[in-house]
Coordinates of C-alpha atoms in Angstrom, one line a residue:
M31 CA 47.8 18.3 -3.6
I32 CA 44.1 18.2 -4.1
R33 CA 41.9 20.7 -2.3
I34 CA 38.5 19.3 -1.4
G35 CA 35.8 21.3 0.3
N36 CA 32.5 20.4 1.9
A37 CA 29.2 22.3 1.6
S38 CA 26.6 20.0 3.3
G39 CA 26.7 17.8 6.3
F40 CA 23.0 16.7 6.2
Y41 CA 19.8 17.1 4.2
G42 CA 18.7 20.5 5.3
D43 CA 22.1 22.0 6.1
R44 CA 23.0 25.7 5.3
F45 CA 21.4 26.3 1.9
S46 CA 24.0 29.0 0.8
A47 CA 27.0 26.9 1.7
W48 CA 27.7 25.7 -1.9
R49 CA 27.9 29.2 -3.2
E50 CA 29.9 30.4 -0.2
M51 CA 32.5 27.7 -0.7
L52 CA 32.8 28.4 -4.4
D53 CA 33.1 32.1 -3.9
G54 CA 35.4 31.9 -0.8
G55 CA 38.6 30.6 -2.4
E56 CA 40.3 28.0 -4.5
L57 CA 39.0 24.4 -4.6
D58 CA 39.5 21.4 -6.9
V59 CA 36.4 19.5 -5.6
L60 CA 33.4 20.4 -3.6
T61 CA 31.4 17.7 -1.9
G62 CA 28.1 17.5 -0.1
D63 CA 26.7 14.8 2.3
Y64 CA 23.0 14.5 2.5
L65 CA 22.4 10.9 3.7
A66 CA 21.8 10.3 7.4
E67 CA 20.1 7.0 8.1
L68 CA 16.8 8.7 8.7
T69 CA 17.1 10.5 5.4
M70 CA 16.9 7.2 3.5
L71 CA 13.5 6.6 5.2
I72 CA 12.4 10.1 4.2
L73 CA 13.5 9.5 0.6
G74 CA 11.8 6.1 0.6
R75 CA 8.5 7.7 1.6
D76 CA 9.0 10.2 -1.2
R77 CA 9.5 7.4 -3.7
L78 CA 6.3 5.7 -2.5
R79 CA 4.5 8.8 -3.7
D80 CA 6.4 9.3 -6.9
P81 CA 8.8 6.7 -8.3
D82 CA 10.8 9.4 -10.1
L83 CA 11.8 10.9 -6.7
G84 CA 14.1 9.4 -4.0
Y85 CA 16.9 12.0 -4.2
A86 CA 17.6 15.1 -2.2
R87 CA 15.7 17.8 -4.1
T88 CA 17.4 20.6 -2.2
F89 CA 20.6 19.9 -4.0
L90 CA 18.9 20.7 -7.4
R91 CA 17.9 24.1 -6.1
Q92 CA 21.4 24.7 -4.7
A93 CA 23.0 23.7 -8.0
E94 CA 20.9 26.2 -9.9
S95 CA 22.8 29.1 -8.4
C96 CA 26.3 27.6 -8.4
L97 CA 26.6 25.1 -11.2
G98 CA 27.8 27.6 -13.8
I99 CA 30.4 29.0 -11.4
A100 CA 31.8 25.5 -10.6
L101 CA 32.0 24.6 -14.3
D102 CA 33.8 27.9 -15.1
R103 CA 36.3 27.4 -12.4
G104 CA 36.8 23.7 -13.1
V105 CA 35.6 22.6 -9.6
K106 CA 34.2 19.1 -9.6
L107 CA 31.1 18.5 -7.6
V108 CA 30.6 15.2 -5.7
T109 CA 27.5 14.4 -3.7
N110 CA 25.5 11.5 -2.3
A111 CA 22.3 13.5 -2.9
G112 CA 21.3 10.8 -5.3
G113 CA 19.9 8.9 -2.3
L114 CA 17.7 6.1 -3.6
N115 CA 17.7 7.3 -7.1
P116 CA 21.1 8.6 -8.4
A117 CA 20.1 8.0 -12.0
G118 CA 17.0 10.2 -11.4
L119 CA 19.1 13.0 -9.9
A120 CA 21.6 12.8 -12.8
T121 CA 18.7 13.1 -15.3
A122 CA 17.3 16.1 -13.3
L123 CA 20.8 17.7 -13.4
E124 CA 20.9 17.2 -17.2
S125 CA 17.6 19.0 -17.5
L126 CA 18.9 21.8 -15.2
C127 CA 22.0 22.2 -17.4
A128 CA 19.9 22.4 -20.5
K129 CA 17.7 25.1 -18.8
L130 CA 20.8 27.1 -17.8
G131 CA 22.6 26.7 -21.2
L132 CA 25.4 24.7 -19.6
T133 CA 27.3 21.7 -20.7
A134 CA 28.4 19.2 -18.0
R135 CA 29.5 15.6 -17.9
I136 CA 27.5 13.9 -15.2
G137 CA 28.4 10.5 -13.7
Y138 CA 26.4 8.5 -11.2
V139 CA 27.2 5.6 -9.0
E140 CA 24.6 2.9 -8.1
G141 CA 24.7 -0.7 -7.0
D142 CA 24.1 0.0 -3.3
A143 CA 20.3 -1.0 -3.4
L144 CA 19.5 -4.5 -2.2
A145 CA 16.3 -6.4 -2.9
R146 CA 14.5 -6.8 0.4
P147 CA 10.7 -7.4 -0.1
D148 CA 10.1 -6.8 3.6
A149 CA 11.9 -3.4 3.7
L150 CA 11.1 0.1 2.5
T151 CA 14.8 0.7 1.8
A152 CA 17.9 -1.5 2.0
N153 CA 21.3 -0.1 0.9
A154 CA 24.9 -1.2 1.3
Y155 CA 27.5 1.4 2.2
L156 CA 29.7 1.4 -0.9
G157 CA 33.3 2.7 -1.1
A158 CA 35.1 5.3 -3.2
F159 CA 36.3 3.6 -6.3
G160 CA 33.1 4.1 -8.2
I161 CA 33.4 7.9 -7.6
A162 CA 37.0 7.8 -8.7
A163 CA 36.0 5.9 -11.9
C164 CA 33.5 8.6 -12.8
L165 CA 36.1 11.4 -12.3
A166 CA 38.8 9.6 -14.2
D167 CA 36.3 9.3 -17.1
G168 CA 35.9 13.1 -17.1
A169 CA 32.8 13.7 -15.0
D170 CA 32.2 17.3 -13.9
I171 CA 29.5 16.2 -11.4
V172 CA 29.3 12.8 -9.6
V173 CA 26.1 11.7 -7.9
T174 CA 26.0 8.6 -5.7
G175 CA 23.5 6.7 -3.7
R176 CA 24.5 5.2 -0.3
V177 CA 28.3 5.4 0.0
T178 CA 30.2 5.9 3.2
D179 CA 30.4 9.6 4.1
A180 CA 34.2 9.6 3.8
S181 CA 34.1 8.2 0.3
L182 CA 33.0 11.5 -1.1
V183 CA 36.5 12.7 -0.3
V184 CA 38.5 9.5 -0.8
G185 CA 37.1 9.1 -4.4
P186 CA 38.5 12.3 -5.7
A187 CA 41.9 11.6 -4.1
I188 CA 42.0 8.1 -5.7
A189 CA 41.3 9.8 -9.1
R190 CA 44.0 12.4 -8.6
F191 CA 46.8 10.2 -7.2
G192 CA 46.0 6.9 -8.9
W193 CA 45.8 4.9 -5.7
T194 CA 45.0 1.3 -6.0
R195 CA 43.2 -0.9 -3.5
D196 CA 46.6 -1.9 -2.1
D197 CA 47.5 1.7 -1.1
L198 CA 46.0 1.1 2.4
D199 CA 47.9 3.8 4.3
A200 CA 47.0 6.5 1.8
L201 CA 43.4 5.3 1.7
A202 CA 43.2 5.4 5.5
G203 CA 44.6 8.9 5.6
A204 CA 42.1 10.1 3.1
T205 CA 39.3 8.4 5.1
V206 CA 40.3 10.3 8.2
A207 CA 40.2 13.6 6.2
G208 CA 36.8 12.6 4.7
H209 CA 35.4 11.6 8.1
L210 CA 36.5 15.0 9.5
I211 CA 34.9 17.2 6.8
E212 CA 31.8 15.2 5.8
C213 CA 29.7 16.7 8.6
G214 CA 30.3 20.2 7.4
A215 CA 30.9 22.9 10.0
Q216 CA 31.2 20.4 12.9
V217 CA 35.0 20.3 12.5
T218 CA 35.3 24.1 12.4
G219 CA 33.7 24.4 15.8
G220 CA 30.1 23.3 15.4
N221 CA 30.9 20.1 17.3
F222 CA 33.2 21.7 19.9
S223 CA 32.2 21.7 23.5
F224 CA 34.2 24.8 24.3
F225 CA 32.6 26.9 21.6
T226 CA 32.7 30.0 23.7
E227 CA 36.5 30.0 23.1
L228 CA 36.1 30.3 19.3
P229 CA 36.7 33.7 17.8
D230 CA 33.1 34.3 16.9
G231 CA 31.7 32.2 19.8
G232 CA 30.7 29.5 17.4
R233 CA 28.0 31.7 15.9
R234 CA 28.5 30.9 12.2
P235 CA 31.3 28.5 11.6
G236 CA 32.7 28.2 8.1
F237 CA 32.7 25.0 6.1
P238 CA 35.8 22.9 6.0
I239 CA 38.5 22.0 3.4
A240 CA 40.9 19.1 3.3
E241 CA 44.2 19.5 1.4
L242 CA 45.1 16.0 0.6
H243 CA 48.6 14.8 -0.5
A244 CA 49.7 11.7 -2.4
D245 CA 50.8 9.9 0.7
G246 CA 47.4 10.3 2.3
S247 CA 48.4 13.0 4.7
A248 CA 46.2 16.1 4.8
V249 CA 45.7 19.6 6.2
I250 CA 42.2 20.5 7.5
T251 CA 41.5 24.2 7.0
K252 CA 38.7 26.6 5.9
H253 CA 38.4 29.7 3.7
P254 CA 39.9 32.9 5.2
G255 CA 37.4 35.2 6.9
T256 CA 34.9 32.5 7.7
G257 CA 33.6 31.8 11.2
G258 CA 34.6 29.2 13.8
A259 CA 38.1 27.8 13.9
V260 CA 40.2 24.9 12.9
T261 CA 42.4 23.8 15.8
V262 CA 43.8 20.6 17.1
E263 CA 41.0 20.7 19.6
T264 CA 38.1 21.2 17.1
V265 CA 39.6 18.5 14.9
T266 CA 40.0 16.1 17.8
A267 CA 36.4 16.6 18.8
Q268 CA 35.2 15.7 15.3
L269 CA 37.7 12.8 14.9
L270 CA 36.0 11.1 17.8
Y271 CA 32.5 11.7 16.4
E272 CA 30.5 8.5 15.7
I273 CA 33.5 6.4 16.5
D274 CA 33.4 3.0 18.2
T275 CA 36.8 1.1 18.3
P276 CA 40.1 2.5 17.1
Y277 CA 39.6 0.2 14.1
Y278 CA 37.3 2.3 11.8
L279 CA 35.8 -0.2 9.4
G280 CA 35.1 0.9 5.8
P281 CA 34.5 -0.7 2.4
D282 CA 37.9 0.2 1.0
V283 CA 40.1 0.1 4.1
V284 CA 40.1 -0.4 7.9
T285 CA 41.5 2.9 9.3
R286 CA 43.6 2.7 12.5
L287 CA 42.5 5.8 14.3
D288 CA 45.1 5.1 17.0
T289 CA 47.8 5.9 14.5
V290 CA 46.6 9.4 13.5
T291 CA 48.8 12.3 14.5
L292 CA 47.4 15.9 14.6
T293 CA 49.8 18.8 14.4
A294 CA 49.1 22.6 14.3
D295 CA 50.2 23.9 10.9
G296 CA 49.4 27.6 11.3
P297 CA 46.2 29.6 11.9
D298 CA 43.2 27.5 11.1
R299 CA 45.3 24.7 9.8
V300 CA 45.8 21.2 11.3
R301 CA 47.9 18.6 9.7
L302 CA 47.0 14.9 9.8
H303 CA 49.7 12.3 9.2
G304 CA 50.9 8.9 10.2
T305 CA 47.6 7.1 9.6
R306 CA 47.9 3.4 8.9
G307 CA 45.4 1.2 7.1
L308 CA 44.5 -2.5 7.1
P309 CA 42.6 -4.5 4.4
P310 CA 38.8 -4.0 4.5
P311 CA 36.5 -6.6 5.9
A312 CA 34.8 -9.1 3.7
T313 CA 31.3 -7.7 4.3
L314 CA 29.6 -4.3 3.9
K315 CA 27.4 -2.4 6.3
V316 CA 23.8 -2.3 5.2
G317 CA 21.1 0.1 6.3
V318 CA 17.5 -1.1 6.3
N319 CA 14.3 0.9 6.9
N320 CA 10.9 -0.6 7.5
L321 CA 7.5 1.0 7.9
R322 CA 6.2 -0.5 11.2
G323 CA 3.2 1.6 12.0
F324 CA 2.7 5.0 13.5
R325 CA 3.8 7.1 16.5
N326 CA 2.4 10.3 18.1
S327 CA 3.2 12.3 21.1
M328 CA 1.8 15.1 23.2
T329 CA 2.8 17.1 26.3
F330 CA 0.6 17.9 29.3
V331 CA 1.7 21.0 31.3
L332 CA 1.1 20.3 35.0
C333 CA 1.2 23.4 37.2
G334 CA 1.4 24.0 40.9
L335 CA 0.9 21.5 43.7
D336 CA 0.7 17.7 43.7
I337 CA 2.6 17.3 40.4
G338 CA 3.1 13.5 41.0
A339 CA -0.6 13.0 41.7
K340 CA -1.6 15.1 38.7
A341 CA 0.7 13.0 36.5
A342 CA -0.9 9.8 37.8
L343 CA -4.3 11.2 37.1
V344 CA -3.5 12.1 33.5
R345 CA -1.9 8.7 33.0
A346 CA -5.1 7.0 34.2
Q347 CA -7.2 9.2 32.0
V348 CA -5.2 8.6 28.9
E349 CA -5.0 4.8 29.5
D350 CA -8.8 4.8 30.0
A351 CA -9.2 6.6 26.7
V352 CA -6.9 4.6 24.4
G353 CA -5.7 1.6 26.3
T354 CA -2.2 0.8 27.6
D355 CA -0.4 -0.9 24.7
G356 CA 2.5 1.1 23.2
L357 CA 2.2 4.0 25.7
E358 CA 5.2 5.7 27.3
F359 CA 5.1 8.4 29.9
V360 CA 8.0 10.7 30.8
L361 CA 7.6 13.3 33.6
A362 CA 10.1 16.2 33.3
R363 CA 10.2 18.0 36.7
T364 CA 10.9 21.4 35.4
D365 CA 8.9 23.0 38.2
H366 CA 10.3 25.0 41.1
P367 CA 8.8 25.5 44.6
D368 CA 7.4 28.9 45.4
A369 CA 7.7 29.8 41.7
A370 CA 7.3 33.4 40.7
D371 CA 5.3 32.7 37.5
T372 CA 3.3 29.9 35.9
E373 CA 6.1 28.7 33.6
T374 CA 8.5 28.0 36.5
A375 CA 5.7 26.4 38.5
S376 CA 5.0 23.9 35.7
A377 CA 6.3 20.3 35.0
L378 CA 5.9 18.6 31.6
L379 CA 4.4 15.2 31.2
H380 CA 5.4 13.8 27.8
V381 CA 3.2 10.9 26.4
H382 CA 4.4 8.8 23.5
L383 CA 2.5 6.2 21.6
R384 CA 3.6 3.6 19.0
D385 CA 0.9 1.6 17.2
G386 CA 0.1 -0.1 13.9
D387 CA -3.3 1.6 14.0
K388 CA -3.1 5.1 12.6
G389 CA -6.5 6.0 14.1
R390 CA -5.4 5.1 17.6
A391 CA -2.2 7.0 17.3

């Protein structure tokens, strides 16, 4: 078995989670996902200002407090915080190790960036075998650019169990486990509609762990004493997150989500088994970001009588001031008749503008 935890579901997630996961119990690998599609745009703008940037700088600050602990305990760290510049983050981590008096083998995976002169960023979603190669070569920390979120979990499993590209069922099972834990505390109740039924009411769910086995089956769990819960229901909620068809396309395997079986395996433990995989498609998903001008918004508070007429008046005034191109008006009727106070007597008129002219926006 390999025990893989997660400490970040997005750029800006709980800062203390890396330390909490390392202190909370046994792990073999600790992963962190930082790269939503919007994040690539943010990192692209960072790199416009400074070519040495382009990675999630938060991870560096988090690593400062926990890198020594991970190395002492033999916990491998795997993260896509490299963003647009995995080599840059690897170099920054080497400097951090020198500052802390630590010795670490740092590997990084690149090759996702595509040359698109018309784009700010263009990145293919790579798979898990690059991560596995780094770990097999003795890396203590692996930094990637744009890989699929699940690859952060699949890669360490490949390295541990020696799977090849033909082990489709095992890869598919690990992909399900990776999909479930990559968004951090969502699978432990953060993405659960019935959060009021959780032991702590969903107030501070713990971060998840996947216990993966050589056949690709897994148990989703969390450290003892942490908030939220891991149940068949919370796992089901996250299994269906960001899903289209039952055929979940990935760079290493097409995972058949209609074959997954979830079984309760004790308190805060859910077993995944039976997952089947098919060969991956011939093409990769690519995310592209462009800078296409500017946007701005403001909200008018319309109070009292004749809300519709007031909204029409404001619209006419705004259009007279800046023109009609690129404007959008949304009236939220949050007002109530015979209201007892100003707030409940008020509606909100939201005005949005998109334009290539920064001054007009």
